[in-house]
Structures are given as C-alpha cells and as structure tokens.
PDB file of C-alpha atoms and ligand atoms in Angstrom:
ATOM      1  CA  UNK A 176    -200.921-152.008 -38.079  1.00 44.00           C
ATOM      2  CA  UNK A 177    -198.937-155.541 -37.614  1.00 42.00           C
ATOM      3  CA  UNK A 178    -198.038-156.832 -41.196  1.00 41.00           C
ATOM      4  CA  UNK A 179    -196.271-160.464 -41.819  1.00 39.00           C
ATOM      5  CA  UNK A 180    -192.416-160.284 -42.028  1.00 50.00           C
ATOM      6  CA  UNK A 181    -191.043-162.394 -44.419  1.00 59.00           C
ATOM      7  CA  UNK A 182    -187.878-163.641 -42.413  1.00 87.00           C
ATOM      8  CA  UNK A 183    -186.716-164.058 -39.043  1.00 96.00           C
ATOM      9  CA  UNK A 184    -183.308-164.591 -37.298  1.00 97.00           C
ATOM     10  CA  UNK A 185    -183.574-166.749 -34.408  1.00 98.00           C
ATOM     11  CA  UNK A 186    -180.733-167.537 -32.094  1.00 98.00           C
ATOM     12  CA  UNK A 187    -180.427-170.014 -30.052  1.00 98.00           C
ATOM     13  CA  UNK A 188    -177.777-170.609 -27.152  1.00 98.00           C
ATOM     14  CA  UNK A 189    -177.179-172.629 -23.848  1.00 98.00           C
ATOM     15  CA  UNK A 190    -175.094-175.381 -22.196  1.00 97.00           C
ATOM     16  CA  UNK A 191    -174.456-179.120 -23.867  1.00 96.00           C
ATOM     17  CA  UNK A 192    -177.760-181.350 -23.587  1.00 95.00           C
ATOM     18  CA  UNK A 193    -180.367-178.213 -23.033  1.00 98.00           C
ATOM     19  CA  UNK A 194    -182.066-179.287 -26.630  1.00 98.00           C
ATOM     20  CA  UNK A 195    -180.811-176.883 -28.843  1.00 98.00           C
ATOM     21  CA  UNK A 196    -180.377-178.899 -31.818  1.00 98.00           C
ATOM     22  CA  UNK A 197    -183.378-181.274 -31.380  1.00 98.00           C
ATOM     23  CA  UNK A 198    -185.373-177.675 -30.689  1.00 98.00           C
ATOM     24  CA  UNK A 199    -183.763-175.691 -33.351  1.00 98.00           C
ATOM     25  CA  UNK A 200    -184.393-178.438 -36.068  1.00 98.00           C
ATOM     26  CA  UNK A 201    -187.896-178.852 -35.344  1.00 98.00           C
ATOM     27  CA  UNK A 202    -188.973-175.332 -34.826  1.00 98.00           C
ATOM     28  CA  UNK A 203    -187.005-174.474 -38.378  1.00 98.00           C
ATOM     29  CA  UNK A 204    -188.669-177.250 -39.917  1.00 98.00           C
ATOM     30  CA  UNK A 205    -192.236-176.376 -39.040  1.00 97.00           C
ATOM     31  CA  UNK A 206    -191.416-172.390 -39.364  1.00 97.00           C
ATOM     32  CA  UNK A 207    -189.835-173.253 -42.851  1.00 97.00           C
ATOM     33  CA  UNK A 208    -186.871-171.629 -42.289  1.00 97.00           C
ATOM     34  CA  UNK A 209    -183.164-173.097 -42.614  1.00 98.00           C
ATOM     35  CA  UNK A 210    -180.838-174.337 -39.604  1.00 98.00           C
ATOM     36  CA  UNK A 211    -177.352-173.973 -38.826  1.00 98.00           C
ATOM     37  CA  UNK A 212    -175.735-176.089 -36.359  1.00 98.00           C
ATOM     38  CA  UNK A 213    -172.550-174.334 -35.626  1.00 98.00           C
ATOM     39  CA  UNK A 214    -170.948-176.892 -32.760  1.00 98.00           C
ATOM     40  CA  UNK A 215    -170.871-179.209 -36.042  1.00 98.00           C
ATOM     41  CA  UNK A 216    -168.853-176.457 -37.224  1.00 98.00           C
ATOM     42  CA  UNK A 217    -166.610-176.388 -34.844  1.00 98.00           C
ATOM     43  CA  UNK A 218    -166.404-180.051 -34.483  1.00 98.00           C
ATOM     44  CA  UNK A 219    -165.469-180.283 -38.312  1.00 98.00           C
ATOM     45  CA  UNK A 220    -162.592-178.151 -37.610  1.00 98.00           C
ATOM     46  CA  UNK A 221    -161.642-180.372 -34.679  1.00 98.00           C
ATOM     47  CA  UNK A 222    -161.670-183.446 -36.642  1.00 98.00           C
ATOM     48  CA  UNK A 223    -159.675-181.783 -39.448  1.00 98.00           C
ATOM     49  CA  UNK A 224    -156.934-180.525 -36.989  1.00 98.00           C
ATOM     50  CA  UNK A 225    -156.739-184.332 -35.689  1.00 98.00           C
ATOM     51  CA  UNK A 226    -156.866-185.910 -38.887  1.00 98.00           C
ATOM     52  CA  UNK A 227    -154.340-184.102 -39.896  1.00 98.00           C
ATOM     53  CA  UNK A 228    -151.208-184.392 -37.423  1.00 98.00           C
ATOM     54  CA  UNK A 229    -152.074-180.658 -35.747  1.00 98.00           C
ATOM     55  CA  UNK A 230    -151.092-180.809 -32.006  1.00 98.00           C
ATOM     56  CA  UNK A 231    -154.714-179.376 -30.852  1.00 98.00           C
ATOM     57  CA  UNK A 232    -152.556-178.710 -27.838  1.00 97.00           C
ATOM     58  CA  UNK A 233    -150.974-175.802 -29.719  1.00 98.00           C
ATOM     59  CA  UNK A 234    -152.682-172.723 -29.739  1.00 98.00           C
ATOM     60  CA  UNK A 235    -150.066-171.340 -32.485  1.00 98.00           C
ATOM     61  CA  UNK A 236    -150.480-174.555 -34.412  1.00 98.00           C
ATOM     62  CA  UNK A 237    -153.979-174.721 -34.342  1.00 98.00           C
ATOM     63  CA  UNK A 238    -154.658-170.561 -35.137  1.00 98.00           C
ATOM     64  CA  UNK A 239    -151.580-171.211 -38.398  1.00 98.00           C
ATOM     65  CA  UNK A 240    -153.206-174.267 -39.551  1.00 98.00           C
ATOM     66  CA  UNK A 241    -157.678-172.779 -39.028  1.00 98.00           C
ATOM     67  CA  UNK A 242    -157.763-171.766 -42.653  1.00 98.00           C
ATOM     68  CA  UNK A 243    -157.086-174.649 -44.255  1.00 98.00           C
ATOM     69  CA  UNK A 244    -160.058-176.387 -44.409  1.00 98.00           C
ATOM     70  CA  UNK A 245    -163.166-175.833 -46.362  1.00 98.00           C
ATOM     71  CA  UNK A 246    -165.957-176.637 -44.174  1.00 98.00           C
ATOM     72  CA  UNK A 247    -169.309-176.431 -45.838  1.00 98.00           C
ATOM     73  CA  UNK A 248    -172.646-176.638 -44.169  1.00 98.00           C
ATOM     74  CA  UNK A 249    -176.371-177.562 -45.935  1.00 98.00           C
ATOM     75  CA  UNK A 250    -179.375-175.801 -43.677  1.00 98.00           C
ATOM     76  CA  UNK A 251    -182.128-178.039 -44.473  1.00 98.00           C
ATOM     77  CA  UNK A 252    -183.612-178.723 -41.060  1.00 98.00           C
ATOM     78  CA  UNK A 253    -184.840-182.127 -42.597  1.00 98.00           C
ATOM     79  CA  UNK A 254    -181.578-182.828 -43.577  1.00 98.00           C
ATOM     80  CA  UNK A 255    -178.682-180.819 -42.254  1.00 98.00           C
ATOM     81  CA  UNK A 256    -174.925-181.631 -43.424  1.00 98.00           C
ATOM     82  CA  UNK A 257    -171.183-181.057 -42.890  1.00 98.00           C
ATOM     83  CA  UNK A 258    -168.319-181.629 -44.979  1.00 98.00           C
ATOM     84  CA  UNK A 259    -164.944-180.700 -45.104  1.00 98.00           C
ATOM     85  CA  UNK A 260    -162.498-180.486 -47.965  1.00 98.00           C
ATOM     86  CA  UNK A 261    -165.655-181.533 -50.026  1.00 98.00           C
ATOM     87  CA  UNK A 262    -165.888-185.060 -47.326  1.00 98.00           C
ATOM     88  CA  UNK A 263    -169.056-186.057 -45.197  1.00 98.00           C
ATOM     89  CA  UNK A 264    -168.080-184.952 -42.107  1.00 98.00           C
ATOM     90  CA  UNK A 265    -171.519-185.865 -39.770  1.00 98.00           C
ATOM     91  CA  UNK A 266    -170.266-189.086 -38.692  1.00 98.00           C
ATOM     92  CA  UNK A 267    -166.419-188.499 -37.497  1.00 98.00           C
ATOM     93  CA  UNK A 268    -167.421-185.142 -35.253  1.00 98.00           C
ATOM     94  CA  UNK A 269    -169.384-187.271 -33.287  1.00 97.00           C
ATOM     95  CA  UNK A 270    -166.831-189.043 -31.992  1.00 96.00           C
ATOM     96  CA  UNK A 271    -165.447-189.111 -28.548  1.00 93.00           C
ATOM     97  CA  UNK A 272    -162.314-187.896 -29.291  1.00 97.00           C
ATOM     98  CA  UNK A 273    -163.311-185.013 -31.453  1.00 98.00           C
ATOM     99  CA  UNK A 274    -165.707-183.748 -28.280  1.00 95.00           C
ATOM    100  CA  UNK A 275    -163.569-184.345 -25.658  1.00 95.00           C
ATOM    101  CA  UNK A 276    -161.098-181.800 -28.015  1.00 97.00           C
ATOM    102  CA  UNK A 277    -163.170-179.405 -29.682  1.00 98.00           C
ATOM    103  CA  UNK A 278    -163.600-177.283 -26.219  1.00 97.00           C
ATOM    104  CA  UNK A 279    -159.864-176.632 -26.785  1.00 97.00           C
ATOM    105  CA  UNK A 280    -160.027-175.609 -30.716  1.00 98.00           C
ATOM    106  CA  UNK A 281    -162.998-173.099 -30.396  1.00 98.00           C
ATOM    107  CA  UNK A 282    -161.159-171.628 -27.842  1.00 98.00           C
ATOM    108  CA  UNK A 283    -158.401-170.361 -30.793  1.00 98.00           C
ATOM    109  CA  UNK A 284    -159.438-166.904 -31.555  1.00 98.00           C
ATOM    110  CA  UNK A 285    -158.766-167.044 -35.373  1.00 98.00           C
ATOM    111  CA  UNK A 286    -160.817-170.384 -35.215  1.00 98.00           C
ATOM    112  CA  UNK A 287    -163.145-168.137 -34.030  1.00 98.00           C
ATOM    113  CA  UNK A 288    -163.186-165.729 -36.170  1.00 98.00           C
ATOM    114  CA  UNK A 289    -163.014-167.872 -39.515  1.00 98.00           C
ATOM    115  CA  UNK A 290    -166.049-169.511 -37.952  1.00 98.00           C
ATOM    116  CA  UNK A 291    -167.524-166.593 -36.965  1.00 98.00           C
ATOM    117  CA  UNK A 292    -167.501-165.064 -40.504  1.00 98.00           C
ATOM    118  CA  UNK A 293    -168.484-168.313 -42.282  1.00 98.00           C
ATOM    119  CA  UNK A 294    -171.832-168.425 -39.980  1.00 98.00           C
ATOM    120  CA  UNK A 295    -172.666-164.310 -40.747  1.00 98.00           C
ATOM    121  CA  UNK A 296    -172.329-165.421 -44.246  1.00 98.00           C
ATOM    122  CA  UNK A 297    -174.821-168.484 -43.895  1.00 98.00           C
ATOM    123  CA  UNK A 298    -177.377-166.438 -42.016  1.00 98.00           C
ATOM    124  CA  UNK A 299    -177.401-163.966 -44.728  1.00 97.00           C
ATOM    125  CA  UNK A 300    -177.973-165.806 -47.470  1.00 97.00           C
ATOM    126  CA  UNK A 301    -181.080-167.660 -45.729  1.00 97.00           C
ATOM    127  CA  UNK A 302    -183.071-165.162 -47.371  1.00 94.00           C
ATOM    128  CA  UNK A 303    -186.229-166.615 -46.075  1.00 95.00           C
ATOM    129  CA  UNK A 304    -185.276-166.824 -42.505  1.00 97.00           C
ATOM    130  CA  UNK A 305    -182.852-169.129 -40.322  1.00 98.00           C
ATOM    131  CA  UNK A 306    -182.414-170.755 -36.705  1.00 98.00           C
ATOM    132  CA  UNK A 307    -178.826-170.470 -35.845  1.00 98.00           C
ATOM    133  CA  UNK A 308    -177.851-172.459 -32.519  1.00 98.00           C
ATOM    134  CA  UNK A 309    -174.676-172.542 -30.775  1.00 98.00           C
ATOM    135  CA  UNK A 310    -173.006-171.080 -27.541  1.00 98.00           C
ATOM    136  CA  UNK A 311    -172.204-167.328 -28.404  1.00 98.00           C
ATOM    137  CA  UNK A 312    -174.752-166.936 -31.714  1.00 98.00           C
ATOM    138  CA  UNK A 313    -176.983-164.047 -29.516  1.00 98.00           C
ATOM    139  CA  UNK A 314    -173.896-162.147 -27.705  1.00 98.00           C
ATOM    140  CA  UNK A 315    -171.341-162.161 -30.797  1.00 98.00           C
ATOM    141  CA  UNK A 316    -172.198-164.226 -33.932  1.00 98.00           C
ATOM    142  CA  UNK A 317    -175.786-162.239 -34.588  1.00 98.00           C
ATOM    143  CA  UNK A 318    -176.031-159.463 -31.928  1.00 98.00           C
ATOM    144  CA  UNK A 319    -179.469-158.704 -33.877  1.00 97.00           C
ATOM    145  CA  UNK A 320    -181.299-161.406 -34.263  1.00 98.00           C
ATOM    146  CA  UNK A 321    -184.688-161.121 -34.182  1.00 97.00           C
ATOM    147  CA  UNK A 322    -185.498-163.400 -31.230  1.00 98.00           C
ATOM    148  CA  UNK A 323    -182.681-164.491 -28.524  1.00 98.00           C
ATOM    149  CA  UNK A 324    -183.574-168.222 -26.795  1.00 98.00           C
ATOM    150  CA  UNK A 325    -180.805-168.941 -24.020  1.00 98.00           C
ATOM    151  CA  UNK A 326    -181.761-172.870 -23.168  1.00 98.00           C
ATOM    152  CA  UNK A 327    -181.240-174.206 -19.664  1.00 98.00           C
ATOM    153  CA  UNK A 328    -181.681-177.503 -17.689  1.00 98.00           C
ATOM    154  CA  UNK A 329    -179.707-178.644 -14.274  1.00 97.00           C
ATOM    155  CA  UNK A 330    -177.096-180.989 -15.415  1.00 95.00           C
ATOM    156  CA  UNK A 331    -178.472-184.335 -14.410  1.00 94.00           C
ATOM    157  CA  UNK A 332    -181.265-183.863 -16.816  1.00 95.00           C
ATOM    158  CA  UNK A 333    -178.952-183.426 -19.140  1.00 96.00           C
ATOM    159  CA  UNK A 334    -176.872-186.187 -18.345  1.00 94.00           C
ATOM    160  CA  UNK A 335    -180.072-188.607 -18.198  1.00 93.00           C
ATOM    161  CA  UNK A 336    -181.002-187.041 -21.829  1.00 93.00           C
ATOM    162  CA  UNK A 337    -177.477-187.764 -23.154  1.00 88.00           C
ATOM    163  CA  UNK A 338    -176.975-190.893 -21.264  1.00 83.00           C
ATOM    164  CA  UNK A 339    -180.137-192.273 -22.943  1.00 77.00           C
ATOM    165  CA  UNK A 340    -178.687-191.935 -26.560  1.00 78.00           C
ATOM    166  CA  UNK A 341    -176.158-194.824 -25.879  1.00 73.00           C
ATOM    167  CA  UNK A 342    -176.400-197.434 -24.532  1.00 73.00           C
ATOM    168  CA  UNK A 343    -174.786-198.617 -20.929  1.00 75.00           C
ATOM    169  CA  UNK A 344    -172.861-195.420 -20.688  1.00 77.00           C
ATOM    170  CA  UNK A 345    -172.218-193.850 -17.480  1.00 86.00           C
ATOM    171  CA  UNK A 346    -174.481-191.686 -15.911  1.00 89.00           C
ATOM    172  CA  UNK A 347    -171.865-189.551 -13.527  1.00 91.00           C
ATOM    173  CA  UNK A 348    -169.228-189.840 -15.856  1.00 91.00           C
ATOM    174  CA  UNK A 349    -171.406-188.202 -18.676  1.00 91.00           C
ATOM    175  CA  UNK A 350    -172.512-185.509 -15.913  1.00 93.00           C
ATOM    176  CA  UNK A 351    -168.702-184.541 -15.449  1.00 94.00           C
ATOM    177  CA  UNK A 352    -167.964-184.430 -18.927  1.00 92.00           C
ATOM    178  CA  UNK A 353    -170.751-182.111 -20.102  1.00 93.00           C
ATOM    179  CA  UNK A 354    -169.889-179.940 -16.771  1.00 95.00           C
ATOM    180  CA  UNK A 355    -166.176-179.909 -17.782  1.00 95.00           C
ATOM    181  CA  UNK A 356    -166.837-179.239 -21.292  1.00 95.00           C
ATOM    182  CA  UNK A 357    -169.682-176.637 -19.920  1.00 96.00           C
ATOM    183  CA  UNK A 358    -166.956-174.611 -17.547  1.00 96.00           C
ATOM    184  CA  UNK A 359    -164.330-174.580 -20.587  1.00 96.00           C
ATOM    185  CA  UNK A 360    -166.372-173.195 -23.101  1.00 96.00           C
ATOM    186  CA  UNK A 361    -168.005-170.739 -20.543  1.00 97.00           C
ATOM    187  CA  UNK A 362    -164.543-169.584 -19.408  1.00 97.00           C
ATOM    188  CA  UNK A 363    -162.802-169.100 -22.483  1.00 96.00           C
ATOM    189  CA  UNK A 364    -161.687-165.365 -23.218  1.00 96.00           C
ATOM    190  CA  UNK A 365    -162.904-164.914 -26.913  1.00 96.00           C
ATOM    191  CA  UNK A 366    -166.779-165.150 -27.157  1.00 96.00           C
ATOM    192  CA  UNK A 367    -167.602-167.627 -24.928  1.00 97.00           C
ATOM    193  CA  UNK A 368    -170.636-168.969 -24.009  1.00 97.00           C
ATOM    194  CA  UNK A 369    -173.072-167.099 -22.304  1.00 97.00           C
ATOM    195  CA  UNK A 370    -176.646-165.379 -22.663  1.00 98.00           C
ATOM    196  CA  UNK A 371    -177.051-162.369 -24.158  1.00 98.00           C
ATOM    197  CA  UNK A 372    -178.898-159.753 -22.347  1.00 98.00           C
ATOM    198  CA  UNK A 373    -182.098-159.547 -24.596  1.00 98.00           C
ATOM    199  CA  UNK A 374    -182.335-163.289 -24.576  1.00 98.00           C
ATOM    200  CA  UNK A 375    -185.792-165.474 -23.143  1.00 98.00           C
ATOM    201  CA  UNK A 376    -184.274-168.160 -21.093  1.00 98.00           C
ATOM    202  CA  UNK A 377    -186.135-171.473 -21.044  1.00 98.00           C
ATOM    203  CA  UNK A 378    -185.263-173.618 -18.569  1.00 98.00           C
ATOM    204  CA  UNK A 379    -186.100-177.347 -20.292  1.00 98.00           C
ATOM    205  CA  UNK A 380    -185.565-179.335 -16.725  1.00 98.00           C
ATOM    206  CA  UNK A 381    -189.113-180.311 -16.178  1.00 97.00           C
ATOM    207  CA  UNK A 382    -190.047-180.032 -19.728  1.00 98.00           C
ATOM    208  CA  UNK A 383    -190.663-182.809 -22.584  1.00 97.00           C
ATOM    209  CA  UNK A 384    -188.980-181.896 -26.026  1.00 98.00           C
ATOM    210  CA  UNK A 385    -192.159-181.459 -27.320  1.00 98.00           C
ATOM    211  CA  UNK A 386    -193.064-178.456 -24.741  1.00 98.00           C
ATOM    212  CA  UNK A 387    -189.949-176.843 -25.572  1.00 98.00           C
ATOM    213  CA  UNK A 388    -190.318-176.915 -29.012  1.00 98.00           C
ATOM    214  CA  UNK A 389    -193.935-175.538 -28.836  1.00 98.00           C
ATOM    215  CA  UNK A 390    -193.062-172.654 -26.851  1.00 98.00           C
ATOM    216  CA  UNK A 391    -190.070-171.725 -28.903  1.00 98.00           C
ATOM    217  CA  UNK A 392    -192.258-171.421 -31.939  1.00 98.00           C
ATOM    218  CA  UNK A 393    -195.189-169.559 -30.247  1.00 97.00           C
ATOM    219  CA  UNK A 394    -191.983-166.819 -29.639  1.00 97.00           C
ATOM    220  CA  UNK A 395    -190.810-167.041 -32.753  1.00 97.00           C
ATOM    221  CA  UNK A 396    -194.818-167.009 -34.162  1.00 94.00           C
ATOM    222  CA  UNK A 397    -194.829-163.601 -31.915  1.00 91.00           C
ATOM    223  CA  UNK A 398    -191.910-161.876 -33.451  1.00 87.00           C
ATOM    224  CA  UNK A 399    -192.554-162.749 -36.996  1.00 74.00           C
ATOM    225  CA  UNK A 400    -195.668-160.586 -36.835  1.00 66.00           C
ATOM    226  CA  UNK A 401    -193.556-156.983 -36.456  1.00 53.00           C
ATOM    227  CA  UNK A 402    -195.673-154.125 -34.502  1.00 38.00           C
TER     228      UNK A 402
HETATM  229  N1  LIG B 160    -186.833-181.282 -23.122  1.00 87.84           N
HETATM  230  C1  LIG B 160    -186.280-182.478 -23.337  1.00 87.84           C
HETATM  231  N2  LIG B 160    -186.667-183.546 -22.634  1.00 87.84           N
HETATM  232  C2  LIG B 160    -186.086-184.747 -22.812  1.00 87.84           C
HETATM  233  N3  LIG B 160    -185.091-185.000 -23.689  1.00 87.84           N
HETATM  234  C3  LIG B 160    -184.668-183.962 -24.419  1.00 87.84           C
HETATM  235  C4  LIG B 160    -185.212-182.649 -24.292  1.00 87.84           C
HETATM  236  N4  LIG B 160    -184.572-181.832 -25.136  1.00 87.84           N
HETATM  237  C5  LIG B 160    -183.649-182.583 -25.776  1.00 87.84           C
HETATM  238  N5  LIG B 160    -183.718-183.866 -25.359  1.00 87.84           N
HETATM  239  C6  LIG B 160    -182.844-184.970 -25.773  1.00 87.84           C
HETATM  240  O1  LIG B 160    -181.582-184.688 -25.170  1.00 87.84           O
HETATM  241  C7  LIG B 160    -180.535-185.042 -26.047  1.00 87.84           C
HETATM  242  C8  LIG B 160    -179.656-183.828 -26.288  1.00 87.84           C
HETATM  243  O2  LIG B 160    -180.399-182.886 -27.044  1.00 87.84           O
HETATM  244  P1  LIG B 160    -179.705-181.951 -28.108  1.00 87.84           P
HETATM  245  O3  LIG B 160    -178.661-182.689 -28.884  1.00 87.84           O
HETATM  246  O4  LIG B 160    -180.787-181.287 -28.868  1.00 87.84           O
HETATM  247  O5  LIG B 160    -178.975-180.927 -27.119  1.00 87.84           O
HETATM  248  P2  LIG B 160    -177.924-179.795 -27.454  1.00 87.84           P
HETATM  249  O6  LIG B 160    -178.210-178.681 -26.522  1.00 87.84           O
HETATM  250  O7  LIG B 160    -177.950-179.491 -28.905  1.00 87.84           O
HETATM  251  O8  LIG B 160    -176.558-180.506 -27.058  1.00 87.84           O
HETATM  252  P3  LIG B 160    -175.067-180.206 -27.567  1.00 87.84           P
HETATM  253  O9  LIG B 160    -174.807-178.771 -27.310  1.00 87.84           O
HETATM  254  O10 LIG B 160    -174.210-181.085 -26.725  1.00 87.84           O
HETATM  255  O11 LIG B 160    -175.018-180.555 -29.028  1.00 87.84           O
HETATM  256  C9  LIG B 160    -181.194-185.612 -27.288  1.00 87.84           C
HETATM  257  O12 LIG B 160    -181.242-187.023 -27.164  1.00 87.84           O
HETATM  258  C10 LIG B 160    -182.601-185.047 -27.261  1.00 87.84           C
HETATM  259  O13 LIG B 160    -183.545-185.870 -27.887  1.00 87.84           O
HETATM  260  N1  LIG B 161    -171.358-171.204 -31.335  1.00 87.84           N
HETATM  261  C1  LIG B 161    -170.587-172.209 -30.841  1.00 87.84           C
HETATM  262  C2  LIG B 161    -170.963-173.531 -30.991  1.00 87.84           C
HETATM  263  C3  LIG B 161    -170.150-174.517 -30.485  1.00 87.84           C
HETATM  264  N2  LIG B 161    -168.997-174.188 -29.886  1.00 87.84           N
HETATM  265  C4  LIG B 161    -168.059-175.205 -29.420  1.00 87.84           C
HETATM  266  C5  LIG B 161    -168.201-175.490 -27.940  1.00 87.84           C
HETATM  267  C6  LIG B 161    -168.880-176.835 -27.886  1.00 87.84           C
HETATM  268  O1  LIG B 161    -168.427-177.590 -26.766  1.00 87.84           O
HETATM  269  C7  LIG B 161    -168.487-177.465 -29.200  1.00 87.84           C
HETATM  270  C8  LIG B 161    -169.428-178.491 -29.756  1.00 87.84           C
HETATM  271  O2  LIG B 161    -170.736-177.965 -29.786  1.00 87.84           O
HETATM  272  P1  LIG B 161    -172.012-178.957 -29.766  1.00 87.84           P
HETATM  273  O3  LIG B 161    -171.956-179.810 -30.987  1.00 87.84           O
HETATM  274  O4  LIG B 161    -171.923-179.781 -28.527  1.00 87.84           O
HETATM  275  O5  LIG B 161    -173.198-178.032 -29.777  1.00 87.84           O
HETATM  276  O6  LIG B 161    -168.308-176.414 -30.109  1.00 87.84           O
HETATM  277  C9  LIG B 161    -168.653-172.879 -29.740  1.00 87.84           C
HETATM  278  O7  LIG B 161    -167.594-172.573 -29.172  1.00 87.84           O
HETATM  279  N3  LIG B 161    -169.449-171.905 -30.224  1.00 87.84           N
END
C-alpha cells in the first residue's frame, strides 16, 4: 500500500550556472519544504576570511581562523538569508572577489567540515522536509537523501545564463571563469564536487527554467509517495 510521507530530503548538485538555486527555490517553495543554499555558506566564510585580514592563500591560516565565525542561514525558499557574526551577509558574497576566492576556502578541509556539520544540523531540524543544493550535498553532506538531482548544462549555456544577469559582461571571459572555478572545485581532495552514484542527472542545456523545475518536482512528487 503507498501511504504519504511527511518529509523528504532532496539533494541537489552540479556545476556553477546548471540552475540549482533558481530550481531548488522554486521546487521547495511549491513542495513547502525549506531550502538551504550552501555555496552562500561557503561564500559567507569567504567574505569573513577577507574581511578580516586572513591570507585566503594560507591553507593553515584559513583551517586556524574557520571557526570563528557564526554563520547563520534562514530556509524560507521565499526568502532565504545569510548572516555572519549576526550581519546580512547576501549582498557582500556576491561579489567578485569573494567568488573568484571561495574555490580556494572550501577547499580547507576543516572549512569543510565546520560546514559540513552546520548543514547536517539544518537538514535535521527541517522537520517537514528540505532541498539542500550545493556541489557534494548527495556524495558526502546527506549520503541518504531521499532523492539525488545531479544538474548539468554545456558551459556556454551557462555562460549565456550568467552573462544575462549583468549587464555588458563578457561572454568568454564568464565561460573561463565558471570552467576554472568548475575544474577547482571538481579537483579538490576533500569532498569535491561530483555526482553521487544514485543521483538522476538532468541535463538543463536545451531546457527553459520552467521545464527543469517541473520535472524536478514530478521526482520529488514520486518519492514522497514511499512504496
Ligand atoms: N534552464 C534554464 N534556462 C535558462 N536560464 C536558466 C535555467 N536555469 C537557470 N537559469 C538562469 O541561470 C542563472 C544561473 O542559475 P542559478 O543561479 O540557479 O545556477 P546555480 O547552479 O545555482 O549557479 P551557482 O552554482 O553558480 O550558484 C540564473 O540567472 C537563472 O535564472
Ligand atoms: N556544497 C558546496 C557548495 C558550494 N561549494 C563551494 C564551491 C563553489 O564554487 C562555491 C560557491 O558556490 P555557489 O554559490 O556558486 O553555488 O562554494 C562547495 O564547495 N560545496
């Protein structure tokens, strides 16, 4: 007999510009369950180490300095937030500088872990269910999630998609970036990013946001009734 389960864990992983967050917002806001974007996470930590004189060349400095900052994150999918040390943090982890670094400070293994431990935490108190996106979320952060999404799309897609959020940038220097940044955080040695096993790969190329969004929920829709 199939019987409604009350929550769901969905991860969702893949490469910079695939859709994760525009996916995972929308799919947790019509699901009703929280969202957890954890590259903010690891962009807040970023920011910290730069605003506050850490050479986030350093490995040693970074890994001595990771647990100073309280970094706290609200999972409304309407609404999501960051702060750190109690500080709205959305705005600054945005910045240029803090991506073209943060590929270096999630590389730190105790960054990792700290991060690591703050997400299990989040994802268990979302009682009623949670999309978690990120880069390693299916293969270390929540090995059993209920549903696994790994999201795809060839990199000039992505480029065009991130290209089109601001204005007069440039197209092939915004594909290099994201393949840079891609190759770094797929080639680290502590979790990096990569699809786990048991995940459903989408590949988003040739689809609108609104496709990919649809067919994430219809998966989600399927596990959320158990067998
Ligand atoms: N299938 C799609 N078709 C067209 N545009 C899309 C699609 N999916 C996402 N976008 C757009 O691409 C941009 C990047 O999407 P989004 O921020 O969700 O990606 P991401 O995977 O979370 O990236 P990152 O890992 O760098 O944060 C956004 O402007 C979003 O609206
Ligand atoms: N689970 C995660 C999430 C993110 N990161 C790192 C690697 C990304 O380049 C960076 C920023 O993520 P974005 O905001 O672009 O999604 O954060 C990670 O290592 N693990």
């Amino acid at each position: 007999m199939e019987t409604a389960r009350s929550s769901v864990i969905v991860a969702i992983d893949g490469p910079s510009g695939t859709g994760k967050s525009s996916t995972s917002k929308a799919v947790a806001a019509k699901l009703g369950l929280s969202y957890l974007d954890t590259g903010a996470q690891y962009r807040a930590i970023t920011w910290w180490m730069l605003t506050n004189g850490i050479d986030v060349s350093n490995p040693e400095e970074i890994a001595t300095a990771a647990a100073k900052p309280v970094i706290v994150s609200g999972t409304d999918p309407a609404a999501p937030t960051i702060t750190v040390d109690g500080e709205d943090a959305s705005g600054p982890i945005r910045t240029q500088e803090v991506t073209s670094k943060v590929s270096a400070v999630s590389a730190v293994p105790e960054v990792r872990t700290l991060i690591t431990a703050l997400q299990r935490s989040i994802a268990a108190a979302a009682t009623g269910g949670i999309v978690v996106e990120g880069r390693d979320i299916g293969t270390t952060v929540l090995p059993d999630a209920d549903l696994k999404i790994f999201l795809t799309a060839s990199p000039e897609a992505r480029a065009a998609r991130r290209s089109g959020e601001v204005k007069g940038s440039d197209l092939t220097a915004t594909r290099e970036a994201l393949i840079k940044r891609d190759a770094a955080d797929s080639g680290r040695k502590t979790s990096p990013l990569a699809k786990a096993d048991d995940a459903v790969e989408v590949d988003t190329t040739e689809l609108t946001l609104q496709q990919v969004i649809e067919c994430v929920v219809t998966l989600v829709e399927g596990k959320r009734v158990a067998a």
